[in-house]
PDB file of C-alpha atoms in Angstrom:
ATOM      1  CA  MET L   1       2.316   0.473   4.586  1.00 95.00           C
ATOM      2  CA  LYS L   2       3.296   3.912   5.836  1.00 98.00           C
ATOM      3  CA  ALA L   3       7.076   3.643   6.242  1.00 98.00           C
ATOM      4  CA  VAL L   4      10.029   1.825   4.694  1.00 98.00           C
ATOM      5  CA  ILE L   5      13.104   1.087   6.785  1.00 98.00           C
ATOM      6  CA  PHE L   6      16.311   0.357   4.910  1.00 98.00           C
ATOM      7  CA  ASP L   7      19.383  -1.443   6.088  1.00 97.00           C
ATOM      8  CA  LEU L   8      22.417   0.495   4.851  1.00 96.00           C
ATOM      9  CA  ASP L   9      25.359  -1.734   3.926  1.00 91.00           C
ATOM     10  CA  GLY L  10      24.429  -3.952   1.014  1.00 91.00           C
ATOM     11  CA  VAL L  11      21.087  -2.232   0.428  1.00 96.00           C
ATOM     12  CA  ILE L  12      21.741   1.483  -0.116  1.00 96.00           C
ATOM     13  CA  VAL L  13      25.470   1.235  -0.730  1.00 94.00           C
ATOM     14  CA  SER L  14      27.873  -1.696  -0.765  1.00 86.00           C
ATOM     15  CA  THR L  15      30.707  -1.484   1.755  1.00 86.00           C
ATOM     16  CA  ASP L  16      31.034  -5.210   2.484  1.00 81.00           C
ATOM     17  CA  HIS L  17      34.390  -5.434   0.719  1.00 87.00           C
ATOM     18  CA  LEU L  18      35.681  -2.490   2.758  1.00 91.00           C
ATOM     19  CA  HIS L  19      34.661  -4.177   6.007  1.00 90.00           C
ATOM     20  CA  TYR L  20      36.401  -7.327   4.824  1.00 94.00           C
ATOM     21  CA  LEU L  21      39.641  -5.513   4.032  1.00 94.00           C
ATOM     22  CA  ALA L  22      39.600  -3.730   7.404  1.00 96.00           C
ATOM     23  CA  TRP L  23      39.068  -6.971   9.323  1.00 97.00           C
ATOM     24  CA  LYS L  24      41.702  -8.675   7.139  1.00 97.00           C
ATOM     25  CA  LYS L  25      44.290  -6.113   8.240  1.00 97.00           C
ATOM     26  CA  ILE L  26      43.446  -6.861  11.867  1.00 96.00           C
ATOM     27  CA  THR L  27      43.500 -10.638  11.495  1.00 97.00           C
ATOM     28  CA  ASP L  28      46.745 -10.581   9.533  1.00 97.00           C
ATOM     29  CA  GLN L  29      48.356  -8.504  12.284  1.00 96.00           C
ATOM     30  CA  GLU L  30      47.110 -10.942  14.916  1.00 96.00           C
ATOM     31  CA  HIS L  31      47.865 -14.052  12.822  1.00 96.00           C
ATOM     32  CA  ILE L  32      44.231 -15.171  12.880  1.00 97.00           C
ATOM     33  CA  SER L  33      42.734 -17.171  10.023  1.00 95.00           C
ATOM     34  CA  PHE L  34      40.187 -15.056   8.145  1.00 96.00           C
ATOM     35  CA  ASN L  35      38.667 -15.460   4.694  1.00 94.00           C
ATOM     36  CA  GLU L  36      35.555 -14.618   2.667  1.00 91.00           C
ATOM     37  CA  GLU L  37      33.671 -17.555   4.201  1.00 92.00           C
ATOM     38  CA  VAL L  38      34.189 -16.256   7.747  1.00 94.00           C
ATOM     39  CA  ASN L  39      33.474 -12.723   6.580  1.00 92.00           C
ATOM     40  CA  HIS L  40      30.117 -13.902   5.244  1.00 86.00           C
ATOM     41  CA  LEU L  41      29.131 -14.863   8.803  1.00 89.00           C
ATOM     42  CA  LEU L  42      29.509 -11.232   9.879  1.00 90.00           C
ATOM     43  CA  ARG L  43      26.675  -9.885   7.716  1.00 80.00           C
ATOM     44  CA  GLY L  44      24.303  -7.765   9.801  1.00 74.00           C
ATOM     45  CA  LEU L  45      26.318  -8.159  13.008  1.00 83.00           C
ATOM     46  CA  SER L  46      27.675  -5.386  15.221  1.00 83.00           C
ATOM     47  CA  ARG L  47      31.424  -4.769  15.497  1.00 89.00           C
ATOM     48  CA  GLU L  48      31.510  -6.512  18.859  1.00 92.00           C
ATOM     49  CA  ALA L  49      29.593  -9.557  17.627  1.00 91.00           C
ATOM     50  CA  SER L  50      31.730  -9.669  14.473  1.00 94.00           C
ATOM     51  CA  LEU L  51      34.921  -9.739  16.493  1.00 96.00           C
ATOM     52  CA  GLU L  52      33.621 -12.616  18.618  1.00 96.00           C
ATOM     53  CA  VAL L  53      32.960 -14.642  15.454  1.00 96.00           C
ATOM     54  CA  ILE L  54      36.462 -13.871  14.189  1.00 97.00           C
ATOM     55  CA  LEU L  55      38.098 -14.828  17.477  1.00 97.00           C
ATOM     56  CA  LYS L  56      36.518 -18.275  17.256  1.00 96.00           C
ATOM     57  CA  GLN L  57      39.068 -18.905  14.505  1.00 95.00           C
ATOM     58  CA  THR L  58      41.972 -18.816  16.978  1.00 96.00           C
ATOM     59  CA  ASP L  59      43.041 -20.330  20.300  1.00 95.00           C
ATOM     60  CA  LYS L  60      44.496 -16.994  21.390  1.00 94.00           C
ATOM     61  CA  THR L  61      42.724 -15.206  24.236  1.00 95.00           C
ATOM     62  CA  PHE L  62      42.119 -11.479  24.447  1.00 97.00           C
ATOM     63  CA  THR L  63      41.182  -9.267  27.367  1.00 97.00           C
ATOM     64  CA  LEU L  64      38.204  -6.926  27.096  1.00 96.00           C
ATOM     65  CA  GLU L  65      40.609  -4.011  26.701  1.00 97.00           C
ATOM     66  CA  GLU L  66      42.471  -5.785  23.905  1.00 97.00           C
ATOM     67  CA  LYS L  67      39.180  -6.553  22.147  1.00 97.00           C
ATOM     68  CA  ASN L  68      38.129  -2.922  22.376  1.00 97.00           C
ATOM     69  CA  ASP L  69      41.490  -1.876  20.938  1.00 97.00           C
ATOM     70  CA  LEU L  70      41.006  -4.243  17.988  1.00 97.00           C
ATOM     71  CA  ILE L  71      37.509  -2.911  17.343  1.00 96.00           C
ATOM     72  CA  MET L  72      38.735   0.684  17.408  1.00 96.00           C
ATOM     73  CA  LEU L  73      41.621  -0.121  15.059  1.00 97.00           C
ATOM     74  CA  LYS L  74      39.313  -1.944  12.655  1.00 95.00           C
ATOM     75  CA  ASN L  75      37.000   1.052  12.606  1.00 92.00           C
ATOM     76  CA  GLN L  76      39.945   3.354  11.924  1.00 95.00           C
ATOM     77  CA  TYR L  77      40.915   1.268   8.885  1.00 96.00           C
ATOM     78  CA  TYR L  78      37.292   1.205   7.738  1.00 92.00           C
ATOM     79  CA  LEU L  79      36.801   4.969   8.112  1.00 91.00           C
ATOM     80  CA  GLU L  80      39.911   5.581   6.027  1.00 94.00           C
ATOM     81  CA  SER L  81      38.424   3.457   3.236  1.00 92.00           C
ATOM     82  CA  ILE L  82      34.886   4.909   3.225  1.00 92.00           C
ATOM     83  CA  ALA L  83      36.241   8.454   2.948  1.00 93.00           C
ATOM     84  CA  SER L  84      36.271   7.865  -0.799  1.00 91.00           C
ATOM     85  CA  LEU L  85      32.557   6.962  -1.038  1.00 93.00           C
ATOM     86  CA  SER L  86      30.381   9.219  -3.211  1.00 93.00           C
ATOM     87  CA  PRO L  87      26.861   9.276  -4.710  1.00 93.00           C
ATOM     88  CA  ASP L  88      28.283   7.173  -7.545  1.00 91.00           C
ATOM     89  CA  ASP L  89      28.460   4.250  -5.090  1.00 92.00           C
ATOM     90  CA  LEU L  90      24.676   4.006  -4.601  1.00 94.00           C
ATOM     91  CA  LEU L  91      23.451   0.562  -5.579  1.00 93.00           C
ATOM     92  CA  GLU L  92      21.469   0.183  -8.792  1.00 86.00           C
ATOM     93  CA  GLY L  93      17.820   1.206  -8.548  1.00 86.00           C
ATOM     94  CA  ILE L  94      18.104   2.809  -5.111  1.00 91.00           C
ATOM     95  CA  PRO L  95      17.929   6.485  -6.216  1.00 90.00           C
ATOM     96  CA  GLU L  96      14.792   5.768  -8.231  1.00 90.00           C
ATOM     97  CA  LEU L  97      13.142   3.806  -5.397  1.00 93.00           C
ATOM     98  CA  LEU L  98      13.917   6.442  -2.788  1.00 94.00           C
ATOM     99  CA  GLY L  99      12.538   9.168  -5.027  1.00 93.00           C
ATOM    100  CA  LEU L 100       9.349   7.196  -5.648  1.00 94.00           C
ATOM    101  CA  LEU L 101       8.796   6.618  -1.928  1.00 96.00           C
ATOM    102  CA  LYS L 102       9.216  10.312  -1.178  1.00 94.00           C
ATOM    103  CA  ASP L 103       6.879  11.301  -4.028  1.00 95.00           C
ATOM    104  CA  LYS L 104       4.186   9.005  -2.635  1.00 96.00           C
ATOM    105  CA  GLY L 105       4.550  10.404   0.880  1.00 97.00           C
ATOM    106  CA  TYR L 106       6.034   7.400   2.675  1.00 98.00           C
ATOM    107  CA  LYS L 107       8.299   7.867   5.656  1.00 98.00           C
ATOM    108  CA  VAL L 108      11.785   6.504   5.020  1.00 98.00           C
ATOM    109  CA  ALA L 109      14.330   5.523   7.659  1.00 98.00           C
ATOM    110  CA  ILE L 110      17.622   3.735   8.138  1.00 98.00           C
ATOM    111  CA  GLY L 111      17.830   0.689  10.413  1.00 98.00           C
ATOM    112  CA  SER L 112      21.474  -0.352  10.516  1.00 96.00           C
ATOM    113  CA  SER L 113      23.868  -1.934  12.995  1.00 90.00           C
ATOM    114  CA  SER L 114      26.613   0.341  11.662  1.00 89.00           C
ATOM    115  CA  LYS L 115      27.926   3.072  13.939  1.00 89.00           C
ATOM    116  CA  ASN L 116      29.121   4.954  10.871  1.00 91.00           C
ATOM    117  CA  ALA L 117      25.714   5.271   9.192  1.00 95.00           C
ATOM    118  CA  THR L 118      25.547   9.062   9.453  1.00 96.00           C
ATOM    119  CA  TYR L 119      29.026   9.491   7.985  1.00 94.00           C
ATOM    120  CA  ILE L 120      28.319   7.072   5.126  1.00 95.00           C
ATOM    121  CA  LEU L 121      25.032   8.802   4.300  1.00 96.00           C
ATOM    122  CA  LYS L 122      26.845  12.122   4.214  1.00 95.00           C
ATOM    123  CA  GLN L 123      29.462  10.727   1.824  1.00 95.00           C
ATOM    124  CA  ILE L 124      26.836   9.401  -0.597  1.00 96.00           C
ATOM    125  CA  GLY L 125      24.715  12.551  -0.432  1.00 95.00           C
ATOM    126  CA  LEU L 126      21.707  11.146   1.448  1.00 96.00           C
ATOM    127  CA  LEU L 127      22.184  12.450   4.978  1.00 93.00           C
ATOM    128  CA  ASP L 128      19.245  14.867   4.723  1.00 92.00           C
ATOM    129  CA  PHE L 129      17.020  12.492   2.779  1.00 94.00           C
ATOM    130  CA  PHE L 130      15.923  10.093   5.510  1.00 97.00           C
ATOM    131  CA  ASP L 131      13.312  10.977   8.122  1.00 98.00           C
ATOM    132  CA  ALA L 132      15.190   9.010  10.800  1.00 98.00           C
ATOM    133  CA  ILE L 133      18.437   7.145  11.334  1.00 98.00           C
ATOM    134  CA  SER L 134      18.421   4.261  13.793  1.00 98.00           C
ATOM    135  CA  ASP L 135      21.871   2.688  13.976  1.00 96.00           C
ATOM    136  CA  GLY L 136      24.523   1.106  16.143  1.00 92.00           C
ATOM    137  CA  ASN L 137      24.842   4.260  18.212  1.00 94.00           C
ATOM    138  CA  ASN L 138      21.353   4.111  19.700  1.00 94.00           C
ATOM    139  CA  ILE L 139      20.806   0.396  20.248  1.00 94.00           C
ATOM    140  CA  ILE L 140      21.945  -2.130  22.818  1.00 93.00           C
ATOM    141  CA  HIS L 141      21.081  -5.305  20.946  1.00 93.00           C
ATOM    142  CA  SER L 142      22.120  -5.967  17.357  1.00 87.00           C
ATOM    143  CA  LYS L 143      20.199  -7.993  14.775  1.00 93.00           C
ATOM    144  CA  PRO L 144      18.497 -10.485  14.886  1.00 94.00           C
ATOM    145  CA  ASP L 145      17.101  -8.535  17.831  1.00 97.00           C
ATOM    146  CA  PRO L 146      14.377  -6.199  16.466  1.00 98.00           C
ATOM    147  CA  GLU L 147      15.486  -3.179  18.522  1.00 98.00           C
ATOM    148  CA  VAL L 148      17.023  -1.176  15.657  1.00 98.00           C
ATOM    149  CA  PHE L 149      13.847  -1.460  13.562  1.00 98.00           C
ATOM    150  CA  LEU L 150      11.472  -0.786  16.437  1.00 98.00           C
ATOM    151  CA  LYS L 151      13.401   2.373  17.278  1.00 98.00           C
ATOM    152  CA  ALA L 152      13.296   3.467  13.635  1.00 98.00           C
ATOM    153  CA  ALA L 153       9.509   3.000  13.604  1.00 98.00           C
ATOM    154  CA  ASP L 154       9.185   5.003  16.805  1.00 98.00           C
ATOM    155  CA  MET L 155      11.383   7.776  15.421  1.00 98.00           C
ATOM    156  CA  VAL L 156       9.133   8.246  12.373  1.00 98.00           C
ATOM    157  CA  GLY L 157       5.957   7.840  14.421  1.00 98.00           C
ATOM    158  CA  VAL L 158       4.660   4.785  12.572  1.00 98.00           C
ATOM    159  CA  ALA L 159       3.372   1.572  14.164  1.00 98.00           C
ATOM    160  CA  PRO L 160       5.607  -1.465  13.486  1.00 98.00           C
ATOM    161  CA  GLU L 161       2.864  -3.292  11.592  1.00 98.00           C
ATOM    162  CA  ALA L 162       2.697  -0.382   9.134  1.00 98.00           C
ATOM    163  CA  CYS L 163       6.449  -0.567   8.412  1.00 98.00           C
ATOM    164  CA  VAL L 164       8.336  -2.691   5.912  1.00 98.00           C
ATOM    165  CA  VAL L 165      12.048  -3.427   5.964  1.00 98.00           C
ATOM    166  CA  VAL L 166      14.530  -3.861   3.116  1.00 97.00           C
ATOM    167  CA  GLU L 167      17.430  -6.104   4.118  1.00 97.00           C
ATOM    168  CA  ASP L 168      20.335  -8.004   2.588  1.00 94.00           C
ATOM    169  CA  ALA L 169      21.134 -10.197   5.605  1.00 93.00           C
ATOM    170  CA  LYS L 170      19.175 -13.151   6.965  1.00 94.00           C
ATOM    171  CA  VAL L 171      19.572 -11.845  10.520  1.00 95.00           C
ATOM    172  CA  GLY L 172      18.028  -8.576   9.333  1.00 96.00           C
ATOM    173  CA  ILE L 173      15.010 -10.390   7.883  1.00 98.00           C
ATOM    174  CA  GLU L 174      14.651 -12.239  11.190  1.00 98.00           C
ATOM    175  CA  ALA L 175      14.861  -8.963  13.120  1.00 98.00           C
ATOM    176  CA  ALA L 176      12.189  -7.380  10.934  1.00 98.00           C
ATOM    177  CA  LYS L 177       9.802 -10.285  11.420  1.00 98.00           C
ATOM    178  CA  LYS L 178      10.364 -10.195  15.185  1.00 98.00           C
ATOM    179  CA  ALA L 179       9.453  -6.511  15.066  1.00 98.00           C
ATOM    180  CA  GLY L 180       6.139  -7.391  13.423  1.00 98.00           C
ATOM    181  CA  MET L 181       7.159  -5.864  10.085  1.00 98.00           C
ATOM    182  CA  LYS L 182       7.139  -7.202   6.555  1.00 98.00           C
ATOM    183  CA  ALA L 183      10.607  -7.910   5.210  1.00 98.00           C
ATOM    184  CA  TYR L 184      11.775  -7.570   1.612  1.00 98.00           C
ATOM    185  CA  ALA L 185      15.068  -9.095   0.582  1.00 97.00           C
ATOM    186  CA  VAL L 186      18.041  -8.316  -1.605  1.00 95.00           C
ATOM    187  CA  GLY L 187      21.387 -10.072  -1.836  1.00 92.00           C
ATOM    188  CA  ASP L 188      22.042 -12.889   0.594  1.00 91.00           C
ATOM    189  CA  ALA L 189      18.674 -12.341   2.304  1.00 95.00           C
ATOM    190  CA  LEU L 190      16.984 -13.717  -0.824  1.00 96.00           C
ATOM    191  CA  ASN L 191      17.827 -17.125   0.659  1.00 95.00           C
ATOM    192  CA  SER L 192      15.697 -16.448   3.733  1.00 97.00           C
ATOM    193  CA  ASP L 193      12.656 -18.689   4.133  1.00 97.00           C
ATOM    194  CA  ILE L 194      10.744 -16.075   6.137  1.00 98.00           C
ATOM    195  CA  LYS L 195      11.028 -13.053   3.821  1.00 98.00           C
ATOM    196  CA  ASP L 196       7.791 -11.558   2.500  1.00 98.00           C
ATOM    197  CA  GLY L 197       9.213 -10.884  -0.927  1.00 97.00           C
ATOM    198  CA  THR L 198      12.025  -9.321  -2.890  1.00 96.00           C
ATOM    199  CA  LEU L 199      12.922  -5.679  -3.400  1.00 92.00           C
ATOM    200  CA  LEU L 200      11.352  -5.955  -6.855  1.00 91.00           C
ATOM    201  CA  ASP L 201       8.109  -7.146  -5.267  1.00 94.00           C
ATOM    202  CA  LEU L 202       8.115  -4.075  -3.041  1.00 94.00           C
ATOM    203  CA  MET L 203       8.744  -1.746  -5.967  1.00 91.00           C
ATOM    204  CA  LEU L 204       5.910  -3.323  -7.987  1.00 91.00           C
ATOM    205  CA  SER L 205       3.517  -2.869  -5.061  1.00 92.00           C
ATOM    206  CA  LEU L 206       4.012   0.897  -4.845  1.00 89.00           C
TER     207      LEU L 206
END
């Protein structure tokens, strides 16, 4: 192992509830059924893919322009909410793990479908910590496609087989395995049958 690639939402910092509230504003405005169960299906998906899942809950049809407008409005709501994020919002154990990885000389990168990764990292004080940020702005295919992780590996100059991924979504675990990387799980990804271990397992192996 030479590099560790972290998903962002749900791994470094939890913004799931903020995504939910932003989508809830949109669905309420459009009179579309949306709840925590549907929101759970959006884990690890891009904005575009998330919207398509949401629109399956209604018989209403939307043009491409209307869909783009909804995505932009959702992101506006979301950006307003994450403006209050701070280093205090880092998930438990993450500061210690990141420090340990740096002390031992591992490359660390972000591999996230979020297009707001840079802004979020700035808010929580980690923008200058990571060696590379691969996110929704530099990929075409979202998870479970391995593109975001393969690009992160390329950005830090480490072969995929020497990278491990930390993920909280099953689609993220799948993407990591497709990339030829080991995948360690937290959160919902603990239910994945193809994970290589848990975040605790990774920490104990360092």
